[in-house]
Backbone as a ProteinNet text record, in pm:
[ID]
protein_1_A
[PRIMARY]
MEGSYIPTVHISLPEGVYEELKRVATSMGIQITDLIKMYIRLGLQDSLMSGHRVMDSDSFREISNRLVYIEGKLALLDETLRETLRKLQEVEERVRELESPIPPTVLKRTGGKLK
[TERTIARY]
-3170.7	-3060.9	-3015	-3065.6	-3032.7	-2884.1	-2818.8	-2678.1	-2580.8	-2627.2	-2535.2	-2487.1	-2553.6	-2514.5	-2410.8	-2295.7	-2191.6	-2170	-2204.9	-2183.6	-2035.6	-2007.2	-1870.1	-1847.1	-1732.6	-1694.6	-1564.9	-1560.9	-1439.8	-1381.2	-1250.9	-1186.2	-1062.3	-1030.8	-907.3	-812.1	-689.3	-589.4	-467.2	-402.6	-272.6	-176.1	-83.9	8	85.6	124.5	199.7	118.8	-9.6	-96.5	-112.6	-134.5	-148.1	-22.4	94.5	220.2	238	199.1	210.4	114.9	-8.4	-103.1	-49.2	8	63.5	177.1	262.6	375.3	325.3	228.9	175.7	104.4	21.9	-50.9	45.4	149.9	249.1	318.2	352.7	420.6	329.9	196.8	101.8	58.2	95.5	58	-88.4	-146.2	-286.7	-298.4	-416.4	-439.5	-471.7	-447	-472.4	-619.3	-709.9	-852.9	-887.8	-825.2	-850.2	-795.7	-681	-623.4	-715.3	-767.1	-857.4	-983.3	-1038.1	-1156.8	-1127.2	-1006.4	-968	-960.5	-897.6	-888.9	-1027.2	-1116.7	-1253.4	-1322	-1310.1	-1373	-1316.8	-1183.6	-1121.4	-1167.3	-1177.4	-1223.9	-1366.7	-1451.1	-1590.7	-1598.6	-1519.6	-1518.6	-1470.3	-1366	-1313.8	-1416.3	-1490.1	-1588.3	-1702.4	-1736.9	-1843.9	-1798.1	-1668.7	-1616	-1533.3	-1544.9	-1455.6	-1460.1	-1573.8	-1583.6	-1528.4	-1509.2	-1469.5	-1327.2	-1262.1	-1130.9	-1020.9	-920.9	-802.7	-687.8	-612.8	-502.7	-388.4	-342.4	-229.6	-98.6	8.6	136.6	190.9	165.3	212.3	141.5	9.9	-65.7	-18.5	2.6	48.9	185.7	275.1	409.6	403	315.6	301.5	248.8	149.4	95.1	200.7	274.4	380.3	487.5	526.9	627.6	576.5	450.8	393.5	388	355.5	350.6	489.1	591	728	764.5	728.1	754.9	684.9	558.2	480.5	540.1	577.5	638.7	770	848.9	974.6	950.1	853	818.6	769.3	687.6	635.3	749.5	844.4	958.6	1040.8	1059.1	1132.4	1058.3	927.8	848.2	853.5	846.5	852.1	985.2	1094.3	1227.5	1241.4	1190.2	1195.6	1116.6	999.6	917	986.6	1046.4	1118.7	1233.7	1309.7	1422.1	1373.3	1264	1206.3	1160.6	1095.3	1050.1	1168.3	1275.2	1394.3	1454.3	1464.9	1520.2	1428.8	1299.1	1203.5	1220	1240.6	1263.8	1391.2	1495.8	1619.5	1596.3	1522.4	1493.8	1410.9	1312.4	1230.3	1315.2	1408.8	1497	1584.5	1636.3	1720	1639.4	1516.9	1431.4	1401.8	1372.8	1347.3	1468.6	1588.1	1709.6	1726.5	1697.7	1712.7	1607.4	1489.4	1380.9	1387	1460.1	1463.7	1543.3	1499.1	1573.4	1712.4	1803.8	1940.8	1941.1	1991.5	1993.1	2077.5	2031.9	2105.9	2248.2	2272.6	2408.4	2505.6	2457.9	2545.2	2580.6	2483.6	2509.3	2606.9	2596.4	2686.7	2830.2	2846.2	2981.5	3045.8	2965.2	3022.2	3019.8	2982.4	2977.5	2861.1	2753.5	2637.8	2647.1	2759.3	2778.2	2780.3	2710.5	2712.6	2824.4	2893.6	3004.7	2964.9
2382.6	2458.7	2402.7	2293.6	2234	2203.5	2159.9	2122.3	2236.3	2356.2	2464.3	2540.8	2528.8	2600.7	2520.1	2581.4	2516	2600	2546.1	2621.4	2651.6	2764.7	2807.6	2822.6	2777.1	2788.7	2868.2	2968	3047.3	3009.4	2983.2	2947.8	3033.9	3055.3	3124.5	3020.5	3023.5	2926.5	2999.1	2941.8	2997.3	2984.3	3077.5	3080.8	2949.8	2891.2	2765.4	2651.9	2645.1	2541.8	2564.9	2691.6	2724.1	2685.6	2718.6	2686.4	2535.9	2460.7	2314.8	2259.1	2310.9	2268.1	2300.9	2418.8	2462.2	2369	2333	2243.7	2106.8	2052.1	1919.7	1924.8	2027.9	2040.3	2052.4	2131.3	2147.9	2015.5	1941.9	1813.7	1713.4	1728.4	1639.4	1692.7	1817.6	1877.5	1917.7	1952.6	1994.3	2129	2189.4	2316	2290.9	2392.5	2381	2348.9	2413	2387	2241.2	2181.7	2040.4	1951.6	1988.4	1912.5	1919.2	2038	2054	1970.9	1972.4	1890.3	1742.9	1700.8	1561.5	1526.5	1615.3	1590.2	1585.8	1671.8	1671.3	1539.5	1496.9	1369.3	1253.6	1250.1	1143.1	1147.4	1269	1282.6	1236.1	1269.8	1224	1072.8	1014.5	868.7	802.9	859.4	804.2	811.6	922.4	935.6	837.5	808	710.3	568.3	544.2	409.4	397.8	493.6	497.9	371.8	310.7	189.6	68.4	75.4	-41.9	-35	76.1	95.6	77.2	1	-16.3	54.4	134	208.9	113.8	117.9	33.8	98.4	23.7	72.1	190.4	195.4	309.1	436.9	429.9	547.8	593	496.2	528.9	595.5	542.8	598.7	741.1	762.8	896	996	955.2	1044	1069.8	967.9	983.7	1080.3	1066.6	1157.2	1300	1317.8	1452.5	1512.7	1430.9	1478.5	1522.7	1447	1484.5	1615.9	1630.3	1753.7	1871.9	1853.7	1961.4	1997.7	1898.3	1925.7	2001.5	1964.6	2035.2	2179.9	2200.9	2337.6	2418.4	2357	2425	2463.4	2375	2405.5	2520.8	2519.7	2627	2760.3	2759.1	2880.4	2930.8	2839.3	2876.2	2943.2	2885.9	2943.4	3078.6	3089.1	3216.1	3323.5	3287.7	3382.2	3426.6	3334.3	3369.4	3465.7	3437.5	3522.7	3660.2	3663.9	3791.9	3873.8	3811	3882.2	3934.5	3855.8	3900	4023.7	4019.6	4133.6	4255.5	4233.3	4342.8	4409.7	4331.4	4388.2	4473.1	4425.3	4502.7	4636.4	4632.1	4754.7	4850	4798	4882.6	4948.9	4875.8	4933	5043.6	5020.8	5122.5	5247.3	5230.2	5345.2	5423.1	5352.5	5420.5	5502.2	5446	5518.9	5643.7	5630.5	5744	5851.4	5810.7	5906.2	5972	5912.7	5968.1	6099.1	6193.4	6320.3	6296.4	6385.5	6372.4	6411.6	6324.5	6356.1	6480.7	6567.6	6690.4	6662.7	6549.5	6518.8	6506.6	6460	6449.2	6589	6681.3	6817.5	6889.8	6865.7	6930.3	6885.4	6756.3	6703.2	6758	6789.5	6836.6	6986.9	7053.8	7200.1	7254.5	7176.4	7222.3	7199.7	7142.6	7115.2	6966	6924	6782.5	6757.1	6651.2	6615.9	6502.1
3406.4	3462.7	3596	3633.3	3761.5	3774.3	3669.1	3675.8	3653.2	3619.3	3588.1	3710.7	3822.6	3944.6	4021.5	4048.2	4127.7	4253.2	4368.8	4493.3	4512.6	4571.4	4594.5	4743.2	4787.7	4927.9	4933.6	5020.8	5041.1	5176.3	5179.4	5305.5	5325.8	5451.4	5487.4	5544.6	5496.8	5541.5	5593.4	5693.9	5733.3	5615	5606.4	5492.9	5478.4	5590.6	5584.7	5523.3	5557	5500.7	5351	5314	5171.8	5094.8	5149.2	5081.1	5066.7	5169.1	5162.6	5056.7	5052.8	4949.1	4810.3	4796.4	4668.2	4624.9	4721	4690.7	4644.7	4717.5	4682.8	4547.5	4526.4	4400.7	4282.8	4300.3	4193.8	4163.7	4268.7	4246.9	4176.4	4193.9	4127.6	3991.4	3961.8	3834.8	3827.5	3942.3	3945.5	4016	4010.1	4077.9	4225.6	4306.4	4450.4	4475.9	4402.2	4424.6	4397.8	4296.2	4267.4	4379	4432.9	4543.2	4665.7	4695.3	4809.2	4788.5	4665.7	4635.5	4658.8	4616.9	4634.7	4783.3	4862.5	5006.5	5071	5027	5082	5048.6	4921.6	4883	4965.2	4979.4	5057.8	5203	5257.9	5395.8	5412.8	5317.6	5324	5311.9	5221.4	5207.5	5336	5395.3	5520.1	5631.8	5638.7	5746.2	5727.7	5603.2	5577.7	5607.6	5590	5608.9	5737.2	5826.9	5943.2	6027.6	6039.7	6119.5	6049.8	5917.9	5841.4	5789	5809.3	5748.5	5852.1	5815.6	5899.1	5828.2	5902.4	5841.9	5809.2	5684.4	5647.5	5692.9	5686.9	5740	5660.5	5528.8	5448.9	5489.9	5512.5	5556	5693.8	5782	5916.2	5909.8	5826.6	5812.4	5756	5657.6	5598.8	5702.1	5778.4	5882	5988.7	6025.4	6124.4	6075.4	5949.5	5892.2	5887.8	5851.9	5848.2	5988.9	6086.7	6224.3	6270.8	6238.7	6274.2	6205.7	6078.1	6004.3	6070.4	6104.2	6166.8	6302.9	6379.9	6510.5	6494.2	6394.5	6368.1	6328.7	6239.9	6198.7	6317.8	6402.2	6519.9	6614.7	6635.1	6720.7	6661.8	6530.6	6463.4	6478.2	6458.1	6475.2	6618.7	6713.6	6854.6	6886.4	6839.5	6864.1	6795.1	6672.8	6599.8	6673.2	6722.1	6796.2	6925	6997.2	7120.2	7090	6985.4	6947.1	6904.1	6829.7	6785.4	6905.1	7000.6	7120.6	7201.8	7210	7282.3	7215	7082.7	7008.6	7020.2	7020.6	7035.7	7171.3	7275.3	7408.6	7409.4	7341.7	7333.3	7262.6	7154	7079.1	7165	7235.2	7322	7430.1	7487.9	7589.6	7530.1	7411.6	7346.7	7313.8	7268.6	7237.3	7364.7	7473.5	7601.3	7644.3	7626.9	7662.3	7576.1	7447	7356.2	7381.6	7421.7	7443.9	7582.1	7672.9	7808.3	7809.1	7891	7899	7957.8	7920.9	7970.4	8117.8	8202.6	8346	8373.4	8464.5	8496.8	8542.5	8604.4	8651.4	8535.2	8420.2	8303	8253.2	8252.2	8206.6	8300	8431.5	8528.1	8505	8476.7	8458.5	8332.9	8231.8	8104.8	8096	8202.1	8203.8	8122.2	8109.1	8034.9	7885.3	7841.6	7698.8	7675.5	7571	7536.2	7439	7458.1	7368.6	7279.4
[MASK]
+++++++++++++++++++++++++++++++++++++++++++++++++++++++++++++++++++++++++++++++++++++++++++++++++++++++++++++++++++

């Protein structure tokens, strides 16, 4: 029974990483778990051969393109977050105005009646 046990690893991934893995796996026609296994194997091979491996220009170009993509996504997320925070501040100010009691000076001007 030595070969029947397969250890299982559970990981948590940010949604963006999961979506990217899903996209790549779909384009390759494989499951996400198989893609992750492949990346792990490649990473282990690279770590064993790290002193002997020279990055070729295609690998460098691919990593460079991915870095540009990641930087672009990060800039987009940063801008989205800033805009969301700005809108949240506006909503908070409006809620404070709505929740604040009506100043007595407003009631005096309207004769005690709200219009």
